[in-house]
GROMACS .gro file of C-alpha atoms in nm:
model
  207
    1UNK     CA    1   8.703  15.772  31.226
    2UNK     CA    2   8.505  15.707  31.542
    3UNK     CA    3   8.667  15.803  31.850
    4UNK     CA    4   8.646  15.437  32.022
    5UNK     CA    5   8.856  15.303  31.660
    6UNK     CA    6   9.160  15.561  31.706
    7UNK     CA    7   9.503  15.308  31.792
    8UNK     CA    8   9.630  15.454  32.162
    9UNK     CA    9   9.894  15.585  31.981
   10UNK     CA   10   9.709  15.881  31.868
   11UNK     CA   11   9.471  15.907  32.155
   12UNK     CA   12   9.827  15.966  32.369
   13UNK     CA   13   9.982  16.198  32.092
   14UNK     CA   14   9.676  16.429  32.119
   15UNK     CA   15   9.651  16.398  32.499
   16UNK     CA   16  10.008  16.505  32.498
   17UNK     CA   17   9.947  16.816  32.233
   18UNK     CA   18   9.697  16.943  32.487
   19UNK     CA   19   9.906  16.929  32.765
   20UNK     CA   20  10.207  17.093  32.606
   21UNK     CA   21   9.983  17.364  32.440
   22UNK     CA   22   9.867  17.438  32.819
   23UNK     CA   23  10.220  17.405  32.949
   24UNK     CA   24  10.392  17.614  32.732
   25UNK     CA   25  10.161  17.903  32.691
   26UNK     CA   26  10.155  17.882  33.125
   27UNK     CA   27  10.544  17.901  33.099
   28UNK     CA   28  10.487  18.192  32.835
   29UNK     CA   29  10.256  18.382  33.079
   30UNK     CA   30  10.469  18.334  33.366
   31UNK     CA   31  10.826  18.447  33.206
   32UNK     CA   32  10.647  18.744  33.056
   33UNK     CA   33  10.528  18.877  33.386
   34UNK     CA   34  10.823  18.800  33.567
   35UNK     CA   35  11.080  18.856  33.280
   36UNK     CA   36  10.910  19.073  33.003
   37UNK     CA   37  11.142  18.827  32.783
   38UNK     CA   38  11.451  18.947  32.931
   39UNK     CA   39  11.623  18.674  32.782
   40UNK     CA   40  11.606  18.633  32.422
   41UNK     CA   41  11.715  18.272  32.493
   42UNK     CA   42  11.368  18.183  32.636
   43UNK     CA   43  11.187  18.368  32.390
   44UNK     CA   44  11.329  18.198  32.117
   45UNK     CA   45  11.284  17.845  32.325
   46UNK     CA   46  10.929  17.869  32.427
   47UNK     CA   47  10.836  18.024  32.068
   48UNK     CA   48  11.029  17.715  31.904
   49UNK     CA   49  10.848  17.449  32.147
   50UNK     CA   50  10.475  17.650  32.073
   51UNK     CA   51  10.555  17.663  31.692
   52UNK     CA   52  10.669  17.299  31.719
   53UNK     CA   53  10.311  17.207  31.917
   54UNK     CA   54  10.108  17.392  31.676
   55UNK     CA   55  10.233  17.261  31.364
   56UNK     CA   56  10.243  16.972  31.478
   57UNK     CA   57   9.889  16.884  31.547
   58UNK     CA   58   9.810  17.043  31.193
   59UNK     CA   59  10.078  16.729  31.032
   60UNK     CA   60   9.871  16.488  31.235
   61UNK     CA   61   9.524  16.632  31.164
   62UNK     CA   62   9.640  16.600  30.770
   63UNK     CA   63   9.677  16.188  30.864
   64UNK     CA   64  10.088  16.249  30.855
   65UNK     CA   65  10.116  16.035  31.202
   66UNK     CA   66  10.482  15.957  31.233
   67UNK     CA   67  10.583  16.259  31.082
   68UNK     CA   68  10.434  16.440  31.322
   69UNK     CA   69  10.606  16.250  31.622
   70UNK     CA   70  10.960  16.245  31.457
   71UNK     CA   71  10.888  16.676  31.378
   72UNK     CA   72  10.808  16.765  31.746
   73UNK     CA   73  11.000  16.555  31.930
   74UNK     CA   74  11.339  16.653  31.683
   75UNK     CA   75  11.190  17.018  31.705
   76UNK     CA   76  11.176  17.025  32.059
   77UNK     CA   77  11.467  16.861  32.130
   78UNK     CA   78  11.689  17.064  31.932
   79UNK     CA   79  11.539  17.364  32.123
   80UNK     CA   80  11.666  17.168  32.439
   81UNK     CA   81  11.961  17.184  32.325
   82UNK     CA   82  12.049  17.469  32.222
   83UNK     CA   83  11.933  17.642  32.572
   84UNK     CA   84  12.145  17.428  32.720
   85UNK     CA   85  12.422  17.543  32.516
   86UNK     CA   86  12.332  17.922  32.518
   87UNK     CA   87  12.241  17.914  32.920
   88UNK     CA   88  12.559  18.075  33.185
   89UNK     CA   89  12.471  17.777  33.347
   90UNK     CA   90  12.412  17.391  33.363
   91UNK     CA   91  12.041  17.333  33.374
   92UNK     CA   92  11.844  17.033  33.435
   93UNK     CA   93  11.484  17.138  33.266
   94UNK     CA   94  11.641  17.090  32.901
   95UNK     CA   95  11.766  16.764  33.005
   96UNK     CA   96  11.408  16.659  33.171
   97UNK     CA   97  11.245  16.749  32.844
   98UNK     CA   98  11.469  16.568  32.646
   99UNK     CA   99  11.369  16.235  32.828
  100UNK     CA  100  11.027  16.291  32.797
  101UNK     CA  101  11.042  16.307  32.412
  102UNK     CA  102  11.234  15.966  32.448
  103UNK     CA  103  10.901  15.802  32.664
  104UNK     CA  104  10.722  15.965  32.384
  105UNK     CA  105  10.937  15.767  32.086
  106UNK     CA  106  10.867  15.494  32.317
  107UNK     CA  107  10.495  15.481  32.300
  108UNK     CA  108  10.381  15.650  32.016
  109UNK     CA  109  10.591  15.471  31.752
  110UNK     CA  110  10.576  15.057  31.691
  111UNK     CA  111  10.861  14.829  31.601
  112UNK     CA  112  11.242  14.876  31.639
  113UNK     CA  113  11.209  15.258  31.484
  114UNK     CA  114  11.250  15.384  31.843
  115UNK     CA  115  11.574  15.227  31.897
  116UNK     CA  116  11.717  15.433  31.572
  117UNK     CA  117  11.554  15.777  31.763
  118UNK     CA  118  11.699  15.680  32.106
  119UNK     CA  119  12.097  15.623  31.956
  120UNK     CA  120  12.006  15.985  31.763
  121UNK     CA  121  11.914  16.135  32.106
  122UNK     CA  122  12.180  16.005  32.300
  123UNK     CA  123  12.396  16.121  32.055
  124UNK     CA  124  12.278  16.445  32.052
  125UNK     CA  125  12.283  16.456  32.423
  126UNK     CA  126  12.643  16.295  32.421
  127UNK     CA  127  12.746  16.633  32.196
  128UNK     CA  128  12.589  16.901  32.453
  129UNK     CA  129  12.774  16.755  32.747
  130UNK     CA  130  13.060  16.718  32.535
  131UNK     CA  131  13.026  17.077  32.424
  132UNK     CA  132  12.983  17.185  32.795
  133UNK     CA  133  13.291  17.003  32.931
  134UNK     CA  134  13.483  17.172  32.667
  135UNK     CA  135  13.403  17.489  32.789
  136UNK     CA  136  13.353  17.441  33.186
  137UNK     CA  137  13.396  17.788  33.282
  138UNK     CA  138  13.197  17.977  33.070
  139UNK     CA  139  12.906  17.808  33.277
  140UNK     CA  140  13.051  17.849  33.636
  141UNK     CA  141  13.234  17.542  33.683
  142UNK     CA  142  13.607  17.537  33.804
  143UNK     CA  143  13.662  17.203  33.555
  144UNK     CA  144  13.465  16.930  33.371
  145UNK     CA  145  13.393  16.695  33.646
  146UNK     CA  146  13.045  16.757  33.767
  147UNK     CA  147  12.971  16.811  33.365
  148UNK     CA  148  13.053  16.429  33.306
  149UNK     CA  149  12.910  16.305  33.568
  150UNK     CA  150  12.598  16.487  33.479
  151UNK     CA  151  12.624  16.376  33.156
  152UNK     CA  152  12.650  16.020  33.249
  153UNK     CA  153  12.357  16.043  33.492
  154UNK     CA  154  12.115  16.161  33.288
  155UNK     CA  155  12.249  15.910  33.010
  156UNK     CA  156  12.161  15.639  33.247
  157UNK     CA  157  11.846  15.806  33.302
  158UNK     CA  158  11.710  15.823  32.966
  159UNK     CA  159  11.844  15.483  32.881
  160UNK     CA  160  11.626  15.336  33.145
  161UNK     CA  161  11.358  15.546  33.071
  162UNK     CA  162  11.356  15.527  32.718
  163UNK     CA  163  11.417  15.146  32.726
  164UNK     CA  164  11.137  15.049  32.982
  165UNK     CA  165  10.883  15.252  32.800
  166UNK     CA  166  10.963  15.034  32.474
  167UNK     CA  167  10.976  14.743  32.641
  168UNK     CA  168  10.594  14.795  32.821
  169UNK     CA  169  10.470  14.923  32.461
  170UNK     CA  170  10.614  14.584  32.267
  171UNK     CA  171  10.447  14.422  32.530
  172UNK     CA  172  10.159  14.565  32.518
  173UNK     CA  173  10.128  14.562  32.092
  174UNK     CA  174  10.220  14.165  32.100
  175UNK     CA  175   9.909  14.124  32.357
  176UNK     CA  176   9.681  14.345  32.135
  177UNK     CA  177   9.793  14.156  31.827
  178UNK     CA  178   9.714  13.795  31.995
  179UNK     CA  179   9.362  13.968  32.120
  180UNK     CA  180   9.288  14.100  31.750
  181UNK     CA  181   9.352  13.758  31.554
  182UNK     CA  182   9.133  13.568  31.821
  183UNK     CA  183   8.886  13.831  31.776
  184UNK     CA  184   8.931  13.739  31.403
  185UNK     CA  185   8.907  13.383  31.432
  186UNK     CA  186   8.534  13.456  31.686
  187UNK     CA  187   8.415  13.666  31.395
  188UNK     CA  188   8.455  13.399  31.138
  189UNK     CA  189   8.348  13.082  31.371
  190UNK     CA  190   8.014  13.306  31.408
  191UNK     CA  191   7.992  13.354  31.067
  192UNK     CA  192   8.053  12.995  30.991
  193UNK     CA  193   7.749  12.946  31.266
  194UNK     CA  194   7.531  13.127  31.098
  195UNK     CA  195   7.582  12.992  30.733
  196UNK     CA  196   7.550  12.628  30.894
  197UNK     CA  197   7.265  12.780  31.050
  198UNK     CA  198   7.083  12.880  30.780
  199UNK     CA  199   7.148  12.639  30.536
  200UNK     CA  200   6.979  12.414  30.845
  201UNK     CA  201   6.688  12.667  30.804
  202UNK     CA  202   6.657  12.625  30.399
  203UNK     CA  203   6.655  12.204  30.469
  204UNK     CA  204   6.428  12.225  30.701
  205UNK     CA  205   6.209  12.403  30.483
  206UNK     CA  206   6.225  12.180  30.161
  207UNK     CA  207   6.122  11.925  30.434
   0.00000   0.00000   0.00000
């Protein structure tokens, strides 16, 4: 398939796989020399999110388009959340990635499927803070206050994020649709054209 004929979807999905292969093998570099892995935790976290890249562009290379989506974005995001279970602390980096797999849903997929992914994620992310306000102290917190609240916020967060991004991508498959069946409707008036056009030709040639 000619580059100019790809849908934006996939033109964004690979844009994306280059940018998190960059990312993550940047991160890798950097927690090596400062680390040497010290943490098993972010071993296992950056190795999940490069398997989950990798693999990934092989689904979509094999023409598997929404699997690929739905198996790096669940991938990643369960790798979210588990650091954010397994860290002494609550950090806001899982949480950051996990919205930016919901702009992804957003974009790359059509329709209402997104809206099935977001409840899934905000379910998922409902279960972590849940998890975490359960068990305040085991990541420095005196209670569970300031692990609601966070929970809430970046609910809020992702909601709007998650939401606007569908919204602009509806919008913006409705327009392409409208632009595609008047570009239909050119094609055939030309054709039309050029029939009536040549059977003017032949007439004018028994003449």
């Amino acid at each position: 398939m000619n580059k100019t004929d790809k849908p934006i979807e996939e033109f964004f999905l690979e844009s994306l796989l280059k940018i998190c292969l960059i990312s993550i093998v940047i991160v890798m570099v950097v927690d090596y020399y400062f680390t040497r892995f010290a943490l098993i935790q972010s071993l296992v976290v950056n190795s999940t999110v490069l398997f989950a890249i990798v693999s990934t562009f092989f689904l979509y290379k094999r023409g598997y388009f929404i699997a690929a989506v739905l198996w790096i974005g669940f991938l990643i995001m369960a790798a979210m959340f588990y650091q954010s279970i397994a860290a002494d602390s609550i950090t806001t980096s899982s949480m950051a990635v996990v919205m930016v797999i919901g702009f992804g849903f957003s974009v790359l997929l059509k329709g209402r499927f997104p809206i099935l992914l977001h409840g899934i994620t905000l379910a998922g992310m409902a279960s972590v803070f849940g998890w975490l306000a359960l068990h305040p102290k085991e990541y420095n917190k005196p209670d569970s206050s300031d692990i609601i609240v966070a929970g809430i916020t970046y609910g809020v967060l992702y909601t709007t994020i998650a939401y606007s991004a569908w919204q602009l991508k509806r919008r913006y498959d409705e327009a392409f649709m409208r632009l595609d069946n008047k570009n239909r409707e050119l094609v055939e008036k030309s054709h039309e054209i050029e029939a009536q056009n040549e059977e003017l030709m032949q007439s004018q040639e028994n003449l």
